[in-house]
Amino acid sequence: MSIILRTEHLTKVYGPLIAVNNLCLEINAGDIMGFIGPNGAGKTTTIKMIATLLRPTSGTAYVNDMNVLEHPTEVRRMIGYMPDFFGVYDDVKTWEYLDFFAAAYKIPSHKRKRTIDNVLELTDLMGKRDDFVETLSRGMKQRLCLAKTLLHDPAVLLLDEPASGLDPRARIDIKELLKELKSMGKTILISSHILPELADFCNKVAIIERGELIVSGDVAEIMGKARGGKLLELRLVDRFEDAITMLSEMQNIRSVKQEDGILRIQYTGEPDQQYEILTALVSSGFKVQSFCEAQIDLEDIFMKVTTGAVA
Amino acid sequence: MTPLQTTLKSAFQGIKGVKYENPVVTKELRTRMRGAKAHWLMMGYVVLLGTCLMITYYSQWIVTGGQFSPDSWVNTRFGFRLFSALTWCQAIVIALIVPSLTAGSLTLEREQQTIEMLSLTALSARNIVAGKITSAMLFILMLLACSLPLSGICLMFGSISPLEILVTYLMLIAWAFLFSSIGVYFSAISKKTSGASLAAFGTIGMYTWFTTGFAASSMYGGADIAFAGLSACTAASLSVSMAEVFGVSIPVALVGILLNVSIGLLLLTSATTQIPYHREQRSVHIRLLILGIFLVNMFLFVGNVFASLGVYNTQDLIHAAFIVLMVSIFPFISVFSTGPHRKDISLWKQLFSGRWKIKIFENRPVGGFWFLIAWWIIGCIAILICISIAAPGVVLTVFHRPATQPGVDQINELDAIFQIAVGILGSVIAFTSIGLLASTIVPNRQSAAAILLLVMVLAWMGYPILAWQTENSYDFTWGKAHGLKWQLTYFYPYLPIKAALGEWKPGSNAPYLLTSPKTTWVGCAVAWGIVSIAALSLANLLNKRKLGIPDDR
Ligand SMILES: Nc1ncnc2c1ncn2[C@@H]1O[C@H](COP(=O)(O)OP(=O)(O)OP(=O)(O)O)[C@@H](O)[C@H]1O
Ligand SMILES: [Mg+2]
């Protein structure tokens, strides 16, 4: 796999504050990398430096082996950047908005209509083609911005919190869209501090805190390293204390915690032995409501990583 | 197909090929022309102009009591009077409309947070600025086109030629172009639309006031001034006037159009450097443009003054030329000598090593340092050339008032120019050095410029205030001139001019000289030279402490 995006000792200093410190990242073509960090970690700063919008204090980044400092124009042609905060023009219709950007990206006029229809189709905004952009809902604007980002068919997408401020429904829409882009073979760097939204389609993850890259690599690999096991969730009707005592004594269970009526079980055994826990519980007469694997994998990693569990 | 047809066809395709497309223009016009508002505005414009014409017409009617007799004085050039009123009205309305068309052009992109997305597209900063100005100008041209029928009515009254009307319209277009550029420029350097509008309104108002006053004094003062064509308010009256410059007649309208357009281009070029993330090296163009505009002005001004030498004498001519040079250079000192320094090598090295040709156009305060010095020298050479063309080999008789005794002296005009040039060069370098120093102390460019402006105002105002105070508070005798206060005369930037040209009229409070006026310029150069060395050394010292700290931009 070829490396399509690479940062080399990328650093940005604001006065006394080191916003991004010596960041080295590599992303292969076709990867979807989740770029995670708490507020103020330096995600936006990093993405802007890659997008040629901010001059690094030192270090640099390469997109397709083009240095962002030396060949900003070429880099801009290859990337699609969606900012975390953005606006739309007043008094402009959806298609006019896209037509403006298509022309600004020098897409020849005879191809423009088809390109615009394609991205509108993809982002499911066809019905809003002749509406004024300021009348669109927040989620639609977000999708419109993504549509604008896709106009010049960039190989690399830099998406800065594309789902922030959206309701769950709209968030799922964006997620579906990103999955579709993934299937189109785009490379995506997507930042977020809301972890679950990245969990099911990222294959890579990089975690940044206070400007420092804490860990990066394969999601599965890091998950294993971070947890040393799986997190199981168990709901019971009653007898929590008894269950905790019993589970704690079982093999392959590292710890059991109770949170809001849910028991969280740290399981280190083989996945196909998992059922034994359930059998044991049921045969001991516990009223099991549900028994499942926890879904919030990245969050789990994140909490561990940022509290120093993995270096 | 015949060969001719083929040729024609390919030529036609060639023309179609150069079809200009700027998406910014398309977008701006799309929104501006949407709905009825543009039509209402056009209608309002025509109604306003029509009302203005009507009032002019009826005021004439009333004066003549409804009798349009051809020999009545009010009826002389009646068509011209109408057209003149129309032009006044258009020029003022344009000055009022343009800020609202242009002042938001780039600040709105910032306020709406669209500027990042815009600057990532394939459009260059130049494309963006060109798009903004083109769309504004197209709108103004449309308004001007709406007024053409009214001008046609004026033409029918006679006493004004189609040529005059054509030239007037060209002047109005140049006027609108300059104002649109001012709007776009302030929009590019401001964060908020409100700030940009205010600055644009203020500047446009001042420019209108001064240039129109200038034109008026030209119209009623006998000889035409070369700069009278800057204002479009009086365009109708001056459209075919000529001004004398070194014995050559130059159309006033041409000077006005060219100057307005080139100042506009200068502002637009500066604006392109202000759009974030497109840090193209434009300082070369900007500096050359400023220098060019200044030299043209200098030549026109001195030549013009020379043409009316009956009014002025050679002393006044030299004096006026230096005033033009100083007025054009001192405000720019605060622009060029401030900004972030490089922090990888020491200030001395930045100033004194490397190729000076590159240095002059370097986009750093040290580049500004050398540019300002070069500018002063070029300006002085220009004065030397202008004066030796205008009044060759004149020996000036100067009155002076040294500390010891007043007297009269003779000085060759070229010597006087040289003395003034060197004497003031000292203060130019000193102010520039203080600008470099201020930029080392305060990181913010605006604050550094403000500090420098304050220092300059003090230097210019301090001495006159002191002198005025002293002369009024004491029964002044020659002996007091030896008091410590008078050492300060050397720090009065104006002194070299006063000393070399002997600007002492009876009763004036011109400075008392410490030494003979023949050596005063040396004193000034040395005094300011010491200030320069001190400021530069301190700046170098402070900058050294910051070495290795990378630039934060
Ligand atoms: N222009 C600036 N001047 C000074 N400091 C800045 C500037 N921009 C960002 N910072 C600082 O840099 C740090 C990183 O900011 P950044 O916006 O990259 O964080 P982030 O990870 O995107 O956070 P969030 O999740 O809130 O969007 C913050 O501490 C911020 O205060
Ligand atoms: Mg952010």
Coordinates of N, CA and C and ligand atoms in Angstrom, one line a residue, chain A residues 39-40 42-45 84-85 160-161 191, ligand 2:
Chain A
N39 N -11.0 18.4 23.4 CA -11.0 19.8 23.0 C -9.6 20.5 23.2
G40 N -9.2 21.2 22.2 CA -7.9 21.9 22.3 C -6.7 21.0 22.1
G42 N -5.4 20.0 19.4 CA -4.5 20.3 18.2 C -5.0 19.7 16.9
K43 N -6.2 19.1 16.9 CA -6.7 18.4 15.7 C -6.9 19.4 14.6
T44 N -7.6 20.5 14.9 CA -7.9 21.5 13.8 C -6.6 22.1 13.3
T45 N -5.7 22.4 14.2 CA -4.4 23.0 13.8 C -3.7 22.0 12.9
D84 N -14.2 22.8 10.5 CA -15.1 22.5 11.6 C -16.2 23.6 11.7
F85 N -15.8 24.9 11.5 CA -16.8 25.9 11.4 C -16.7 26.5 10.0
D160 N -12.9 17.9 9.3 CA -12.8 18.3 10.7 C -14.1 18.3 11.4
E161 N -14.3 17.3 12.2 CA -15.6 17.2 13.0 C -16.8 17.3 12.1
S191 N -11.5 14.0 12.0 CA -11.3 14.3 13.4 C -12.5 14.3 14.2
Ligands
MG2 MG -11.1 21.7 16.3

